[in-house]
Amino acid sequence: MASLKEQLGGLVYSTEHGDTCPECRRPLAECACAEQAEQRRLAELDGTVRIRRETSGRKGKGVTTLEGIPLPADELKTLAKALKKRCGTGGAVKEGIIEIQGDQREVLKAELEQRGYRVKLAGG
């Protein structure tokens, strides 16, 4: 394990290249860390979409979360937009998880099954 000094140290800006990636130390224009992280996320999925209702950390407001959708980030945003429109509510995409405001589990389950996904209701 690297020492704290090694973890925190490193080049973050160069007058020659501009900003650099803190992980691979390459100029941001040449960095492929985000693409590699997206590929790792897609490789870890098992093909089952899990729908869950969460209220934790949201001041009692419930949201429906969908995780495990095997799509790249840009297609995930497009799907989220269509699902939000179908439910008539707002939402967001955060770290590969779609959040839809309110308890929309049954509507989302029917919609995703119609689109050909294997869906599982998770949690209570």
PDB file of N, CA and C in Angstrom, residues 7-77:
ATOM      1  N   GLN A   7       0.068   8.932  -2.124  1.00  0.00           N
ATOM      2  CA  GLN A   7      -1.312   8.988  -2.582  1.00  0.00           C
ATOM      3  C   GLN A   7      -1.748  10.414  -2.894  1.00  0.00           C
ATOM      4  N   LEU A   8      -1.331  11.370  -2.069  1.00  0.00           N
ATOM      5  CA  LEU A   8      -1.765  12.753  -2.240  1.00  0.00           C
ATOM      6  C   LEU A   8      -0.881  13.533  -3.209  1.00  0.00           C
ATOM      7  N   GLY A   9       0.354  13.096  -3.365  1.00  0.00           N
ATOM      8  CA  GLY A   9       1.274  13.814  -4.226  1.00  0.00           C
ATOM      9  C   GLY A   9       1.041  13.485  -5.681  1.00  0.00           C
ATOM     10  N   GLY A  10       1.641  14.274  -6.546  1.00  0.00           N
ATOM     11  CA  GLY A  10       1.532  14.003  -7.960  1.00  0.00           C
ATOM     12  C   GLY A  10       1.163  15.232  -8.740  1.00  0.00           C
ATOM     13  N   LEU A  11       1.430  15.184  -9.989  1.00  0.00           N
ATOM     14  CA  LEU A  11       1.177  16.291 -10.894  1.00  0.00           C
ATOM     15  C   LEU A  11      -0.316  16.423 -11.166  1.00  0.00           C
ATOM     16  N   VAL A  12      -0.854  17.627 -11.013  1.00  0.00           N
ATOM     17  CA  VAL A  12      -2.260  17.863 -11.329  1.00  0.00           C
ATOM     18  C   VAL A  12      -2.419  18.872 -12.455  1.00  0.00           C
ATOM     19  N   TYR A  13      -1.381  19.663 -12.708  1.00  0.00           N
ATOM     20  CA  TYR A  13      -1.434  20.630 -13.798  1.00  0.00           C
ATOM     21  C   TYR A  13      -0.035  20.823 -14.351  1.00  0.00           C
ATOM     22  N   SER A  14       0.054  20.909 -15.654  1.00  0.00           N
ATOM     23  CA  SER A  14       1.321  21.145 -16.317  1.00  0.00           C
ATOM     24  C   SER A  14       1.124  22.269 -17.320  1.00  0.00           C
ATOM     25  N   THR A  15       2.088  23.181 -17.395  1.00  0.00           N
ATOM     26  CA  THR A  15       1.967  24.262 -18.367  1.00  0.00           C
ATOM     27  C   THR A  15       2.100  23.732 -19.784  1.00  0.00           C
ATOM     28  N   GLU A  16       2.686  22.559 -19.919  1.00  0.00           N
ATOM     29  CA  GLU A  16       2.856  21.960 -21.242  1.00  0.00           C
ATOM     30  C   GLU A  16       1.572  21.295 -21.735  1.00  0.00           C
ATOM     31  N   HIS A  17       0.883  20.559 -20.837  1.00  0.00           N
ATOM     32  CA  HIS A  17      -0.289  19.766 -21.242  1.00  0.00           C
ATOM     33  C   HIS A  17      -1.603  20.256 -20.647  1.00  0.00           C
ATOM     34  N   GLY A  18      -1.570  21.095 -19.641  1.00  0.00           N
ATOM     35  CA  GLY A  18      -2.789  21.511 -18.961  1.00  0.00           C
ATOM     36  C   GLY A  18      -3.112  20.553 -17.823  1.00  0.00           C
ATOM     37  N   ASP A  19      -4.396  20.351 -17.550  1.00  0.00           N
ATOM     38  CA  ASP A  19      -4.814  19.463 -16.461  1.00  0.00           C
ATOM     39  C   ASP A  19      -4.425  18.029 -16.762  1.00  0.00           C
ATOM     40  N   THR A  20      -4.091  17.286 -15.689  1.00  0.00           N
ATOM     41  CA  THR A  20      -3.748  15.870 -15.840  1.00  0.00           C
ATOM     42  C   THR A  20      -4.661  15.036 -14.968  1.00  0.00           C
ATOM     43  N   CYS A  21      -4.847  13.791 -15.367  1.00  0.00           N
ATOM     44  CA  CYS A  21      -5.675  12.853 -14.610  1.00  0.00           C
ATOM     45  C   CYS A  21      -4.913  12.421 -13.358  1.00  0.00           C
ATOM     46  N   PRO A  22      -5.552  12.470 -12.185  1.00  0.00           N
ATOM     47  CA  PRO A  22      -4.845  12.065 -10.969  1.00  0.00           C
ATOM     48  C   PRO A  22      -4.585  10.559 -10.889  1.00  0.00           C
ATOM     49  N   GLU A  23      -5.316   9.754 -11.640  1.00  0.00           N
ATOM     50  CA  GLU A  23      -5.135   8.308 -11.574  1.00  0.00           C
ATOM     51  C   GLU A  23      -4.028   7.818 -12.496  1.00  0.00           C
ATOM     52  N   CYS A  24      -4.082   8.190 -13.770  1.00  0.00           N
ATOM     53  CA  CYS A  24      -3.113   7.664 -14.730  1.00  0.00           C
ATOM     54  C   CYS A  24      -1.999   8.659 -15.045  1.00  0.00           C
ATOM     55  N   ARG A  25      -2.099   9.881 -14.535  1.00  0.00           N
ATOM     56  CA  ARG A  25      -1.090  10.925 -14.714  1.00  0.00           C
ATOM     57  C   ARG A  25      -0.892  11.345 -16.168  1.00  0.00           C
ATOM     58  N   ARG A  26      -1.886  11.140 -17.016  1.00  0.00           N
ATOM     59  CA  ARG A  26      -1.833  11.572 -18.412  1.00  0.00           C
ATOM     60  C   ARG A  26      -2.616  12.866 -18.555  1.00  0.00           C
ATOM     61  N   PRO A  27      -2.370  13.630 -19.618  1.00  0.00           N
ATOM     62  CA  PRO A  27      -3.207  14.803 -19.872  1.00  0.00           C
ATOM     63  C   PRO A  27      -4.672  14.368 -20.042  1.00  0.00           C
ATOM     64  N   LEU A  28      -5.598  15.207 -19.619  1.00  0.00           N
ATOM     65  CA  LEU A  28      -7.019  14.837 -19.654  1.00  0.00           C
ATOM     66  C   LEU A  28      -7.496  14.480 -21.057  1.00  0.00           C
ATOM     67  N   ALA A  29      -6.904  15.073 -22.084  1.00  0.00           N
ATOM     68  CA  ALA A  29      -7.300  14.754 -23.458  1.00  0.00           C
ATOM     69  C   ALA A  29      -6.949  13.311 -23.830  1.00  0.00           C
ATOM     70  N   GLU A  30      -5.924  12.743 -23.203  1.00  0.00           N
ATOM     71  CA  GLU A  30      -5.490  11.378 -23.504  1.00  0.00           C
ATOM     72  C   GLU A  30      -5.979  10.352 -22.489  1.00  0.00           C
ATOM     73  N   CYS A  31      -6.624  10.795 -21.433  1.00  0.00           N
ATOM     74  CA  CYS A  31      -7.038   9.906 -20.341  1.00  0.00           C
ATOM     75  C   CYS A  31      -8.177   8.981 -20.776  1.00  0.00           C
ATOM     76  N   ALA A  32      -8.075   7.716 -20.396  1.00  0.00           N
ATOM     77  CA  ALA A  32      -9.109   6.736 -20.711  1.00  0.00           C
ATOM     78  C   ALA A  32      -9.674   6.096 -19.442  1.00  0.00           C
ATOM     79  N   CYS A  33      -9.448   6.720 -18.293  1.00  0.00           N
ATOM     80  CA  CYS A  33      -9.896   6.145 -17.015  1.00  0.00           C
ATOM     81  C   CYS A  33     -11.413   6.010 -16.940  1.00  0.00           C
ATOM     82  N   ALA A  34     -12.149   7.001 -17.422  1.00  0.00           N
ATOM     83  CA  ALA A  34     -13.614   6.950 -17.370  1.00  0.00           C
ATOM     84  C   ALA A  34     -14.155   5.816 -18.233  1.00  0.00           C
ATOM     85  N   GLU A  35     -13.567   5.612 -19.406  1.00  0.00           N
ATOM     86  CA  GLU A  35     -14.008   4.526 -20.288  1.00  0.00           C
ATOM     87  C   GLU A  35     -13.717   3.166 -19.661  1.00  0.00           C
ATOM     88  N   GLN A  36     -12.551   3.037 -19.032  1.00  0.00           N
ATOM     89  CA  GLN A  36     -12.203   1.773 -18.381  1.00  0.00           C
ATOM     90  C   GLN A  36     -13.115   1.496 -17.206  1.00  0.00           C
ATOM     91  N   ALA A  37     -13.472   2.525 -16.434  1.00  0.00           N
ATOM     92  CA  ALA A  37     -14.385   2.348 -15.307  1.00  0.00           C
ATOM     93  C   ALA A  37     -15.764   1.917 -15.800  1.00  0.00           C
ATOM     94  N   GLU A  38     -16.221   2.487 -16.910  1.00  0.00           N
ATOM     95  CA  GLU A  38     -17.511   2.113 -17.487  1.00  0.00           C
ATOM     96  C   GLU A  38     -17.493   0.660 -17.952  1.00  0.00           C
ATOM     97  N   GLN A  39     -16.402   0.222 -18.567  1.00  0.00           N
ATOM     98  CA  GLN A  39     -16.277  -1.165 -19.014  1.00  0.00           C
ATOM     99  C   GLN A  39     -16.265  -2.121 -17.829  1.00  0.00           C
ATOM    100  N   ARG A  40     -15.595  -1.739 -16.739  1.00  0.00           N
ATOM    101  CA  ARG A  40     -15.583  -2.583 -15.524  1.00  0.00           C
ATOM    102  C   ARG A  40     -16.989  -2.693 -14.942  1.00  0.00           C
ATOM    103  N   ARG A  41     -17.738  -1.561 -14.925  1.00  0.00           N
ATOM    104  CA  ARG A  41     -19.102  -1.566 -14.384  1.00  0.00           C
ATOM    105  C   ARG A  41     -19.992  -2.503 -15.196  1.00  0.00           C
ATOM    106  N   LEU A  42     -19.876  -2.438 -16.523  1.00  0.00           N
ATOM    107  CA  LEU A  42     -20.692  -3.299 -17.376  1.00  0.00           C
ATOM    108  C   LEU A  42     -20.307  -4.763 -17.235  1.00  0.00           C
ATOM    109  N   ALA A  43     -19.032  -5.061 -17.018  1.00  0.00           N
ATOM    110  CA  ALA A  43     -18.575  -6.439 -16.880  1.00  0.00           C
ATOM    111  C   ALA A  43     -19.075  -7.079 -15.583  1.00  0.00           C
ATOM    112  N   GLU A  44     -19.312  -6.271 -14.548  1.00  0.00           N
ATOM    113  CA  GLU A  44     -19.740  -6.797 -13.254  1.00  0.00           C
ATOM    114  C   GLU A  44     -21.233  -7.109 -13.193  1.00  0.00           C
ATOM    115  N   LEU A  45     -22.004  -6.676 -14.171  1.00  0.00           N
ATOM    116  CA  LEU A  45     -23.458  -6.866 -14.132  1.00  0.00           C
ATOM    117  C   LEU A  45     -23.831  -8.299 -14.476  1.00  0.00           C
ATOM    118  N   ASP A  46     -24.930  -8.784 -13.870  1.00  0.00           N
ATOM    119  CA  ASP A  46     -25.382 -10.160 -14.099  1.00  0.00           C
ATOM    120  C   ASP A  46     -26.585 -10.253 -15.034  1.00  0.00           C
ATOM    121  N   GLY A  47     -27.062  -9.127 -15.547  1.00  0.00           N
ATOM    122  CA  GLY A  47     -28.168  -9.151 -16.501  1.00  0.00           C
ATOM    123  C   GLY A  47     -29.540  -8.979 -15.878  1.00  0.00           C
ATOM    124  N   THR A  48     -29.628  -8.889 -14.556  1.00  0.00           N
ATOM    125  CA  THR A  48     -30.897  -8.698 -13.881  1.00  0.00           C
ATOM    126  C   THR A  48     -31.002  -7.262 -13.399  1.00  0.00           C
ATOM    127  N   VAL A  49     -32.090  -6.604 -13.744  1.00  0.00           N
ATOM    128  CA  VAL A  49     -32.337  -5.234 -13.293  1.00  0.00           C
ATOM    129  C   VAL A  49     -33.050  -5.325 -11.947  1.00  0.00           C
ATOM    130  N   ARG A  50     -32.505  -4.650 -10.947  1.00  0.00           N
ATOM    131  CA  ARG A  50     -33.101  -4.667  -9.615  1.00  0.00           C
ATOM    132  C   ARG A  50     -33.767  -3.320  -9.349  1.00  0.00           C
ATOM    133  N   ILE A  51     -35.055  -3.394  -8.968  1.00  0.00           N
ATOM    134  CA  ILE A  51     -35.838  -2.198  -8.680  1.00  0.00           C
ATOM    135  C   ILE A  51     -36.076  -2.158  -7.176  1.00  0.00           C
ATOM    136  N   ARG A  52     -35.772  -1.021  -6.579  1.00  0.00           N
ATOM    137  CA  ARG A  52     -35.848  -0.900  -5.122  1.00  0.00           C
ATOM    138  C   ARG A  52     -36.399   0.474  -4.773  1.00  0.00           C
ATOM    139  N   ARG A  53     -37.143   0.564  -3.687  1.00  0.00           N
ATOM    140  CA  ARG A  53     -37.618   1.851  -3.178  1.00  0.00           C
ATOM    141  C   ARG A  53     -36.719   2.243  -2.016  1.00  0.00           C
ATOM    142  N   GLU A  54     -36.196   3.462  -2.052  1.00  0.00           N
ATOM    143  CA  GLU A  54     -35.289   3.936  -1.008  1.00  0.00           C
ATOM    144  C   GLU A  54     -35.788   5.245  -0.426  1.00  0.00           C
ATOM    145  N   THR A  55     -35.609   5.403   0.883  1.00  0.00           N
ATOM    146  CA  THR A  55     -35.896   6.668   1.547  1.00  0.00           C
ATOM    147  C   THR A  55     -34.696   7.118   2.366  1.00  0.00           C
ATOM    148  N   SER A  56     -33.723   6.261   2.533  1.00  0.00           N
ATOM    149  CA  SER A  56     -32.560   6.534   3.367  1.00  0.00           C
ATOM    150  C   SER A  56     -31.786   7.750   2.866  1.00  0.00           C
ATOM    151  N   GLY A  57     -31.568   8.721   3.752  1.00  0.00           N
ATOM    152  CA  GLY A  57     -30.804   9.904   3.414  1.00  0.00           C
ATOM    153  C   GLY A  57     -31.526  10.888   2.521  1.00  0.00           C
ATOM    154  N   ARG A  58     -32.840  10.765   2.413  1.00  0.00           N
ATOM    155  CA  ARG A  58     -33.600  11.637   1.519  1.00  0.00           C
ATOM    156  C   ARG A  58     -34.693  12.398   2.261  1.00  0.00           C
ATOM    157  N   LYS A  59     -34.525  12.553   3.557  1.00  0.00           N
ATOM    158  CA  LYS A  59     -35.471  13.290   4.401  1.00  0.00           C
ATOM    159  C   LYS A  59     -36.890  12.752   4.278  1.00  0.00           C
ATOM    160  N   GLY A  60     -37.022  11.431   4.193  1.00  0.00           N
ATOM    161  CA  GLY A  60     -38.328  10.796   4.135  1.00  0.00           C
ATOM    162  C   GLY A  60     -38.941  10.705   2.760  1.00  0.00           C
ATOM    163  N   LYS A  61     -38.363  11.382   1.790  1.00  0.00           N
ATOM    164  CA  LYS A  61     -38.878  11.323   0.419  1.00  0.00           C
ATOM    165  C   LYS A  61     -38.420  10.023  -0.226  1.00  0.00           C
ATOM    166  N   GLY A  62     -39.338   9.311  -0.804  1.00  0.00           N
ATOM    167  CA  GLY A  62     -39.005   8.037  -1.419  1.00  0.00           C
ATOM    168  C   GLY A  62     -38.642   8.180  -2.884  1.00  0.00           C
ATOM    169  N   VAL A  63     -37.674   7.389  -3.319  1.00  0.00           N
ATOM    170  CA  VAL A  63     -37.335   7.302  -4.732  1.00  0.00           C
ATOM    171  C   VAL A  63     -37.247   5.834  -5.101  1.00  0.00           C
ATOM    172  N   THR A  64     -37.470   5.539  -6.348  1.00  0.00           N
ATOM    173  CA  THR A  64     -37.321   4.196  -6.876  1.00  0.00           C
ATOM    174  C   THR A  64     -35.997   4.145  -7.614  1.00  0.00           C
ATOM    175  N   THR A  65     -35.132   3.193  -7.239  1.00  0.00           N
ATOM    176  CA  THR A  65     -33.832   3.082  -7.897  1.00  0.00           C
ATOM    177  C   THR A  65     -33.794   1.834  -8.759  1.00  0.00           C
ATOM    178  N   LEU A  66     -33.163   1.960  -9.913  1.00  0.00           N
ATOM    179  CA  LEU A  66     -32.989   0.842 -10.834  1.00  0.00           C
ATOM    180  C   LEU A  66     -31.494   0.652 -11.036  1.00  0.00           C
ATOM    181  N   GLU A  67     -31.004  -0.519 -10.690  1.00  0.00           N
ATOM    182  CA  GLU A  67     -29.583  -0.772 -10.904  1.00  0.00           C
ATOM    183  C   GLU A  67     -29.391  -2.103 -11.611  1.00  0.00           C
ATOM    184  N   GLY A  68     -28.255  -2.209 -12.269  1.00  0.00           N
ATOM    185  CA  GLY A  68     -27.941  -3.433 -12.989  1.00  0.00           C
ATOM    186  C   GLY A  68     -28.383  -3.413 -14.442  1.00  0.00           C
ATOM    187  N   ILE A  69     -28.681  -2.250 -14.982  1.00  0.00           N
ATOM    188  CA  ILE A  69     -29.097  -2.158 -16.379  1.00  0.00           C
ATOM    189  C   ILE A  69     -27.841  -2.197 -17.249  1.00  0.00           C
ATOM    190  N   PRO A  70     -27.731  -3.195 -18.116  1.00  0.00           N
ATOM    191  CA  PRO A  70     -26.504  -3.371 -18.901  1.00  0.00           C
ATOM    192  C   PRO A  70     -26.430  -2.463 -20.125  1.00  0.00           C
ATOM    193  N   LEU A  71     -26.307  -1.158 -19.886  1.00  0.00           N
ATOM    194  CA  LEU A  71     -26.200  -0.183 -20.965  1.00  0.00           C
ATOM    195  C   LEU A  71     -25.057   0.779 -20.666  1.00  0.00           C
ATOM    196  N   PRO A  72     -24.400   1.290 -21.702  1.00  0.00           N
ATOM    197  CA  PRO A  72     -23.401   2.341 -21.487  1.00  0.00           C
ATOM    198  C   PRO A  72     -24.062   3.616 -20.966  1.00  0.00           C
ATOM    199  N   ALA A  73     -23.268   4.537 -20.450  1.00  0.00           N
ATOM    200  CA  ALA A  73     -23.772   5.727 -19.762  1.00  0.00           C
ATOM    201  C   ALA A  73     -24.708   6.579 -20.622  1.00  0.00           C
ATOM    202  N   ASP A  74     -24.366   6.798 -21.889  1.00  0.00           N
ATOM    203  CA  ASP A  74     -25.221   7.660 -22.713  1.00  0.00           C
ATOM    204  C   ASP A  74     -26.567   7.010 -23.011  1.00  0.00           C
ATOM    205  N   GLU A  75     -26.574   5.703 -23.254  1.00  0.00           N
ATOM    206  CA  GLU A  75     -27.845   4.994 -23.483  1.00  0.00           C
ATOM    207  C   GLU A  75     -28.652   4.891 -22.194  1.00  0.00           C
ATOM    208  N   LEU A  76     -27.955   4.826 -21.052  1.00  0.00           N
ATOM    209  CA  LEU A  76     -28.626   4.779 -19.755  1.00  0.00           C
ATOM    210  C   LEU A  76     -29.388   6.083 -19.517  1.00  0.00           C
ATOM    211  N   LYS A  77     -28.799   7.203 -19.901  1.00  0.00           N
ATOM    212  CA  LYS A  77     -29.483   8.496 -19.759  1.00  0.00           C
ATOM    213  C   LYS A  77     -30.717   8.570 -20.652  1.00  0.00           C
TER     214      LYS A  77
END
